[in-house]
Short mmCIF file of C-alpha atoms in Angstrom, two decimals:
data_model
loop_
_atom_site.label_atom_id
_atom_site.label_comp_id
_atom_site.label_asym_id
_atom_site.label_seq_id
_atom_site.Cartn_x
_atom_site.Cartn_y
_atom_site.Cartn_z
CA GLN A 224 -10.59 4.78 15.85
CA LYS A 225 -8.86 3.58 13.03
CA GLU A 226 -4.84 3.15 14.20
CA VAL A 227 -3.96 5.82 11.29
CA GLU A 228 -5.85 8.77 10.61
CA GLN A 229 -5.26 10.80 7.27
CA ASP A 230 -7.16 13.77 6.07
CA PRO A 231 -8.95 12.64 2.93
CA GLY A 232 -8.86 16.20 1.38
CA PRO A 233 -9.09 16.90 -1.51
CA LEU A 234 -6.53 19.43 -1.00
CA SER A 235 -6.13 22.03 -4.08
CA VAL A 236 -2.77 24.18 -4.03
CA PRO A 237 -1.42 26.47 -6.83
CA GLU A 238 1.66 25.58 -8.79
CA GLY A 239 4.62 26.16 -6.86
CA ALA A 240 3.06 25.95 -3.14
CA ILE A 241 4.60 24.37 -0.51
CA VAL A 242 2.00 21.22 0.38
CA SER A 243 1.62 19.60 3.65
CA LEU A 244 0.33 16.30 4.28
CA ASN A 245 -0.29 14.60 7.69
CA CYS A 246 -1.07 11.68 9.49
CA THR A 247 -1.61 10.73 13.22
CA TYR A 248 -1.16 7.77 14.88
CA SER A 249 -2.25 5.40 17.64
CA ASN A 250 -0.11 2.69 18.09
CA SER A 251 2.97 3.71 19.51
CA ALA A 252 4.73 0.72 18.56
CA PHE A 253 4.78 1.70 15.28
CA GLN A 254 8.81 2.26 14.25
CA TYR A 255 8.80 2.25 10.14
CA PHE A 256 7.23 4.84 8.16
CA MET A 257 6.42 5.54 4.65
CA TRP A 258 4.86 7.93 2.09
CA TYR A 259 3.46 6.31 -0.97
CA ARG A 260 2.12 8.24 -4.11
CA GLN A 261 -1.01 6.78 -6.11
CA TYR A 262 -1.83 8.07 -9.27
CA SER A 263 -5.46 6.98 -10.65
CA ARG A 264 -5.47 3.59 -11.77
CA LYS A 265 -1.89 2.93 -10.70
CA GLY A 266 -0.66 1.05 -7.80
CA PRO A 267 1.03 3.02 -5.01
CA GLU A 268 4.87 4.12 -5.63
CA LEU A 269 7.32 4.53 -2.65
CA LEU A 270 8.33 8.31 -2.10
CA MET A 271 9.43 8.13 1.07
CA TYR A 272 10.79 5.60 3.57
CA THR A 273 11.76 6.79 7.69
CA TYR A 274 12.62 4.53 10.61
CA SER A 275 12.02 6.26 14.10
CA SER A 276 11.73 10.32 14.84
CA GLY A 277 13.67 12.62 12.46
CA ASN A 278 13.46 14.29 9.32
CA LYS A 279 14.84 12.75 5.83
CA GLU A 280 14.58 14.73 2.26
CA ASP A 281 14.88 13.65 -1.05
CA GLY A 282 14.78 16.26 -3.73
CA ARG A 283 11.62 18.36 -3.07
CA PHE A 284 9.98 15.88 -0.77
CA THR A 285 10.84 16.08 3.29
CA ALA A 286 9.55 13.41 5.60
CA GLN A 287 9.10 14.04 9.18
CA VAL A 288 8.17 11.97 12.24
CA ASP A 289 7.12 12.84 15.71
CA LYS A 290 6.65 9.89 17.76
CA SER A 291 6.26 11.54 20.72
CA SER A 292 3.39 13.51 19.26
CA LYS A 293 2.47 10.18 16.78
CA TYR A 294 2.53 12.53 14.05
CA ILE A 295 4.15 12.25 10.75
CA SER A 296 4.08 14.80 7.89
CA LEU A 297 5.26 14.99 4.22
CA PHE A 298 6.25 18.41 2.52
CA ILE A 299 6.43 18.88 -1.24
CA ARG A 300 8.20 22.23 -2.07
CA ASP A 301 7.54 23.79 -5.41
CA SER A 302 4.63 21.72 -6.43
CA GLN A 303 3.88 20.65 -9.92
CA PRO A 304 0.87 19.50 -11.58
CA SER A 305 2.62 16.20 -11.82
CA ASP A 306 2.44 15.77 -8.02
CA SER A 307 -1.62 15.90 -8.24
CA ALA A 308 -2.03 12.29 -6.72
CA THR A 309 -3.49 10.35 -3.89
CA TYR A 310 -0.98 10.37 -1.04
CA LEU A 311 -0.87 7.58 1.42
CA CYS A 312 1.34 7.07 4.54
CA ALA A 313 1.74 3.64 5.56
CA MET A 314 3.64 2.31 9.05
CA THR A 315 4.72 -1.00 10.58
CA LEU A 316 6.01 -2.70 13.80
CA PRO A 317 9.73 -2.93 14.36
CA SER A 318 9.00 -6.85 14.73
CA GLY A 319 11.16 -8.94 12.07
CA ALA A 320 8.34 -11.02 11.46
CA THR A 321 5.85 -9.00 9.37
CA ASN A 322 5.89 -6.75 6.56
CA LYS A 323 2.53 -5.91 7.29
CA LEU A 324 1.79 -2.53 6.47
CA ILE A 325 -1.01 -0.03 8.54
CA PHE A 326 -1.83 2.59 5.66
CA GLY A 327 -3.78 5.75 6.21
CA THR A 328 -6.95 6.37 4.16
CA GLY A 329 -4.97 8.83 1.55
CA THR A 330 -5.27 12.40 0.97
CA LEU A 331 -5.94 13.72 -2.71
CA LEU A 332 -3.77 16.31 -3.77
CA ALA A 333 -4.88 18.55 -7.03
CA VAL A 334 -1.71 21.07 -7.87
CA GLN A 335 -3.50 23.64 -10.21
CA PRO A 336 -1.16 24.96 -13.27
CA LYS B 888 15.15 -4.32 -13.14
CA ALA B 889 11.47 -5.00 -13.70
CA GLY B 890 8.85 -4.06 -11.13
CA VAL B 891 6.13 -6.03 -9.44
CA THR B 892 4.05 -7.91 -12.35
CA GLN B 893 0.15 -8.61 -11.54
CA THR B 894 -2.05 -10.28 -14.20
CA PRO B 895 -4.58 -9.57 -15.35
CA ARG B 896 -5.13 -5.98 -15.08
CA TYR B 897 -8.63 -6.20 -15.30
CA LEU B 898 -11.34 -8.69 -14.40
CA ILE B 899 -15.19 -8.84 -14.38
CA LYS B 900 -16.62 -11.74 -12.72
CA THR B 901 -20.08 -13.05 -11.53
CA ARG B 902 -21.31 -13.53 -8.19
CA GLY B 903 -20.81 -16.91 -7.05
CA GLN B 904 -17.83 -17.38 -9.10
CA GLN B 905 -14.35 -17.72 -8.37
CA VAL B 906 -11.18 -15.85 -9.51
CA THR B 907 -7.27 -16.26 -9.33
CA LEU B 908 -5.17 -13.31 -9.48
CA SER B 909 -1.34 -13.76 -10.01
CA CYS B 910 1.89 -11.61 -8.97
CA SER B 911 5.21 -11.82 -10.15
CA PRO B 912 7.43 -9.67 -7.58
CA ILE B 913 10.77 -7.89 -8.06
CA SER B 914 13.65 -10.60 -8.97
CA GLY B 915 15.16 -11.19 -5.83
CA HIS B 916 12.34 -10.74 -3.72
CA ARG B 917 11.18 -12.85 -1.48
CA SER B 918 8.28 -11.61 0.35
CA VAL B 919 4.60 -11.09 -1.18
CA SER B 920 2.00 -9.26 0.42
CA TRP B 921 -1.69 -8.92 -0.80
CA TYR B 922 -3.77 -5.72 -0.07
CA GLN B 923 -7.48 -5.01 -0.91
CA GLN B 924 -8.06 -1.18 -1.74
CA THR B 925 -11.44 0.24 -2.06
CA PRO B 926 -13.25 3.65 -2.08
CA GLY B 927 -14.72 3.32 1.50
CA GLN B 928 -11.66 1.23 3.54
CA GLY B 929 -8.81 2.37 1.65
CA LEU B 930 -6.03 -0.34 1.56
CA GLN B 931 -6.29 -3.00 3.78
CA PHE B 932 -3.93 -6.24 4.36
CA LEU B 933 -4.73 -9.56 3.14
CA PHE B 934 -1.92 -11.55 3.90
CA GLU B 935 1.81 -11.98 3.25
CA TYR B 936 4.19 -14.99 2.06
CA PHE B 937 7.83 -15.76 2.81
CA SER B 938 9.30 -18.96 1.64
CA GLU B 939 6.12 -20.46 0.70
CA THR B 940 4.55 -19.82 4.02
CA GLN B 941 1.79 -17.63 5.15
CA ARG B 942 3.36 -15.45 7.77
CA ASN B 943 0.43 -13.20 8.71
CA LYS B 944 -2.92 -12.93 7.67
CA GLY B 945 -5.70 -9.88 7.70
CA ASN B 946 -9.32 -9.83 8.91
CA PHE B 947 -10.89 -11.37 5.68
CA PRO B 948 -13.15 -14.34 5.74
CA GLY B 949 -11.90 -17.97 4.53
CA ARG B 950 -13.01 -17.32 0.85
CA PHE B 951 -9.60 -15.23 0.44
CA SER B 952 -6.83 -17.66 -0.03
CA GLY B 953 -3.24 -17.51 -1.34
CA ARG B 954 -0.27 -19.46 -1.85
CA GLN B 955 3.23 -18.80 -2.93
CA PHE B 956 5.45 -20.86 -5.53
CA SER B 957 9.46 -21.63 -5.15
CA ASN B 958 10.07 -19.10 -7.27
CA SER B 959 8.64 -16.53 -5.29
CA ARG B 960 5.58 -16.02 -7.49
CA SER B 961 2.07 -15.52 -5.70
CA GLU B 962 -1.10 -16.38 -6.24
CA MET B 963 -4.53 -15.08 -4.42
CA ASN B 964 -7.89 -16.72 -4.90
CA VAL B 965 -11.43 -15.75 -3.83
CA SER B 966 -14.06 -18.09 -3.75
CA THR B 967 -18.10 -17.75 -4.09
CA LEU B 968 -17.24 -13.82 -5.13
CA GLU B 969 -19.97 -11.15 -3.31
CA LEU B 970 -20.47 -8.20 -4.99
CA GLY B 971 -18.38 -6.37 -1.93
CA ASP B 972 -15.36 -8.10 -3.38
CA SER B 973 -15.16 -5.74 -5.98
CA ALA B 974 -11.90 -3.78 -5.47
CA LEU B 975 -8.29 -2.99 -6.78
CA TYR B 976 -6.33 -5.74 -5.49
CA LEU B 977 -2.52 -4.50 -4.98
CA CYS B 978 0.62 -7.10 -4.49
CA ALA B 979 3.36 -5.65 -2.53
CA SER B 980 7.19 -7.00 -3.01
CA SER B 981 9.47 -7.00 -0.77
CA LEU B 982 13.35 -8.12 -0.10
CA ALA B 983 12.95 -10.53 2.65
CA GLN B 984 10.59 -11.09 5.96
CA GLY B 985 10.87 -8.08 8.17
CA GLU B 986 11.87 -6.00 5.35
CA THR B 987 9.60 -2.97 5.56
CA GLU B 988 10.24 -1.36 2.04
CA ALA B 989 7.32 -2.38 -0.09
CA PHE B 990 6.88 -2.19 -3.62
CA PHE B 991 3.89 -2.23 -5.17
CA GLY B 992 2.35 -3.77 -8.53
CA GLN B 993 -0.14 -1.99 -10.71
CA GLY B 994 -2.97 -3.83 -9.25
CA THR B 995 -5.70 -6.25 -10.62
CA ARG B 996 -9.21 -4.39 -10.80
CA LEU B 997 -11.78 -6.83 -9.94
CA THR B 998 -15.41 -5.97 -11.00
CA VAL B 999 -18.13 -8.66 -9.51
CA VAL B 1000 -21.60 -7.85 -11.10
#
């Protein structure tokens, strides 16, 4: 079983829809949670960064962390065709000794105009 | 402010050869991590460097190695290339050890034939 599970999709939605992307994890020690967006043939771009449980909002994006359920989500409001990309969740331990990230496999999102 | 720069962007090598990839982190960032991305395995951690020292290593064979220079630039080397080494190699830059916000370069696409 992988430490981080993510539905690979593909997920296809119409423009303007609310998108929900999710990851589950098995290691309760994970403390920092990130969402990256990766366009085809590009490197991952950091979208959201959260610490421990709770919500964080940035424009059309909202990240949620539920540590009790070991579940994290990314919501995209008013989705646009330019949001079409692969979305990767990542997480890491609280230790200051490493920057190692554990990634989900990524969800491919297509927003149809 | 310049982002993470990886060179070369694309590389084609023959089985048995060796290859060196380069990464220049964001100015002022002192921690560099390397990841391998393949369609089947997703993003997997290779190793990380801080202050010219390898701080953590992933589960890859000894053919994969790296180093960091005093100016924080990093190189990774793969010797005796195998077909399965074909992948996108990504470098991530962080401010310091324990700073979990990581910013990725565009990657080097390595094809082994």
